Tab-separated table of C-alpha atoms in Angstrom:
chain	number	residue	atom	x	y	z
A	1	MET	CA	14.457	12.733	16.474
A	2	CYS	CA	11.551	11.596	14.354
A	3	ALA	CA	8.105	10.107	14.683
A	4	ALA	CA	6.101	8.214	12.099
A	5	ARG	CA	2.577	6.836	11.950
A	6	ILE	CA	1.509	5.015	8.806
A	7	GLU	CA	-1.856	3.432	8.020
A	8	ILE	CA	-1.887	0.818	5.267
A	9	ILE	CA	-4.931	-0.752	3.654
A	10	ASP	CA	-4.645	-3.195	0.743
A	11	ASN	CA	-0.879	-2.568	0.571
A	12	HIS	CA	-1.352	1.186	0.031
A	13	VAL	CA	-0.664	4.008	2.462
A	14	THR	CA	-3.994	5.572	3.379
A	15	ASP	CA	-2.640	8.004	5.964
A	16	ALA	CA	0.819	9.133	7.008
A	17	ALA	CA	2.027	11.371	9.798
A	18	LEU	CA	5.724	12.258	9.930
A	19	ALA	CA	7.452	14.652	12.291
A	20	VAL	CA	11.058	15.654	12.922
A	21	GLY	CA	12.615	17.488	15.834
A	22	SER	CA	16.109	18.750	16.602
A	23	CYS	CA	16.480	20.309	13.162
A	24	GLY	CA	14.940	23.716	13.764
A	25	PRO	CA	13.524	25.813	16.556
A	26	VAL	CA	10.523	23.479	17.023
A	27	ALA	CA	9.490	20.001	15.926
A	28	ALA	CA	7.712	20.006	12.570
A	29	ARG	CA	5.305	17.839	10.591
A	30	LEU	CA	6.302	17.102	7.002
A	31	SER	CA	2.979	17.372	5.165
A	32	GLU	CA	4.510	17.359	1.663
A	33	VAL	CA	6.435	14.181	2.433
A	34	GLU	CA	3.310	12.636	3.973
A	35	ALA	CA	1.410	13.428	0.771
A	36	ALA	CA	4.132	11.774	-1.332
A	37	LEU	CA	3.567	8.503	0.553
A	38	THR	CA	-0.237	8.569	0.600
A	39	GLY	CA	-2.082	6.513	-2.003
A	40	ARG	CA	0.943	4.419	-2.950
A	41	PRO	CA	2.528	1.193	-1.784
A	42	LEU	CA	4.824	1.904	1.166
A	43	ASP	CA	8.243	2.880	-0.195
A	44	PRO	CA	10.757	4.614	2.094
A	45	ALA	CA	12.631	5.814	-1.014
A	46	LEU	CA	9.821	8.343	-1.556
A	47	ILE	CA	11.250	10.225	1.443
A	48	THR	CA	13.960	12.241	-0.274
A	49	ASP	CA	16.665	14.357	1.305
A	50	ALA	CA	15.506	17.337	-0.774
A	51	ALA	CA	11.857	17.054	0.306
A	52	VAL	CA	12.787	16.736	3.971
A	53	SER	CA	15.193	19.670	3.779
A	54	ALA	CA	12.572	21.864	2.101
A	55	ALA	CA	9.991	20.993	4.747
A	56	LEU	CA	12.296	21.608	7.695
A	57	SER	CA	14.559	24.532	6.849
A	58	PRO	CA	17.193	23.026	9.164
A	59	ILE	CA	19.492	25.206	11.235
A	60	ASP	CA	23.276	25.399	11.474
A	61	ASP	CA	24.816	25.404	14.929
A	62	VAL	CA	27.806	24.012	16.801
A	63	ARG	CA	26.265	20.533	16.962
A	64	ALA	CA	25.634	20.058	13.225
A	65	ASP	CA	25.242	21.962	9.994
A	66	ALA	CA	21.947	22.248	8.121
A	67	ASP	CA	22.929	19.814	5.358
A	68	TYR	CA	23.823	17.099	7.849
A	69	ARG	CA	20.605	17.646	9.809
A	70	ALA	CA	18.483	17.337	6.653
A	71	ARG	CA	20.244	14.170	5.490
A	72	ALA	CA	20.080	12.618	8.963
A	73	ALA	CA	16.392	13.469	9.371
A	74	ALA	CA	15.541	11.940	5.986
A	75	GLU	CA	17.486	8.775	6.797
A	76	LEU	CA	15.825	8.422	10.210
A	77	LEU	CA	12.404	8.813	8.586
A	78	ARG	CA	13.231	6.244	5.886
A	79	ARG	CA	14.381	3.750	8.533
A	80	SER	CA	11.290	4.361	10.663
A	81	VAL	CA	8.922	3.948	7.736
A	82	ALA	CA	10.749	0.823	6.557
A	83	ARG	CA	10.452	-0.678	10.034
A	84	LEU	CA	6.735	0.135	10.157
A	85	GLY	CA	6.348	-1.622	6.817
A	86	ARG	CA	8.007	-4.754	8.203
A	87	VAL	CA	5.753	-4.675	11.271
A	88	GLU	CA	2.644	-4.265	9.100
A	89	ALA	CA	3.644	-7.218	6.919
A	90	ALA	CA	4.171	-9.527	9.911
């Protein structure tokens, strides 16, 4: 699961809050990924698999391995941020 809140002023991200759950023992904010978005035009591509994986330290268990969890979390965040960008532009 993921959650995203993005504030955009003059086509630039002024504040970002991103969180992911179901990857580790507790849900986690991704402050480094938030910082990568802040001050720039909204670009979901700035949310990289590597940055998400580093921020989460995902777990391996019977439901999914750590690599899959990191890639899935990054993709869910990119989709969420992209959708927020479309809403903001409307």
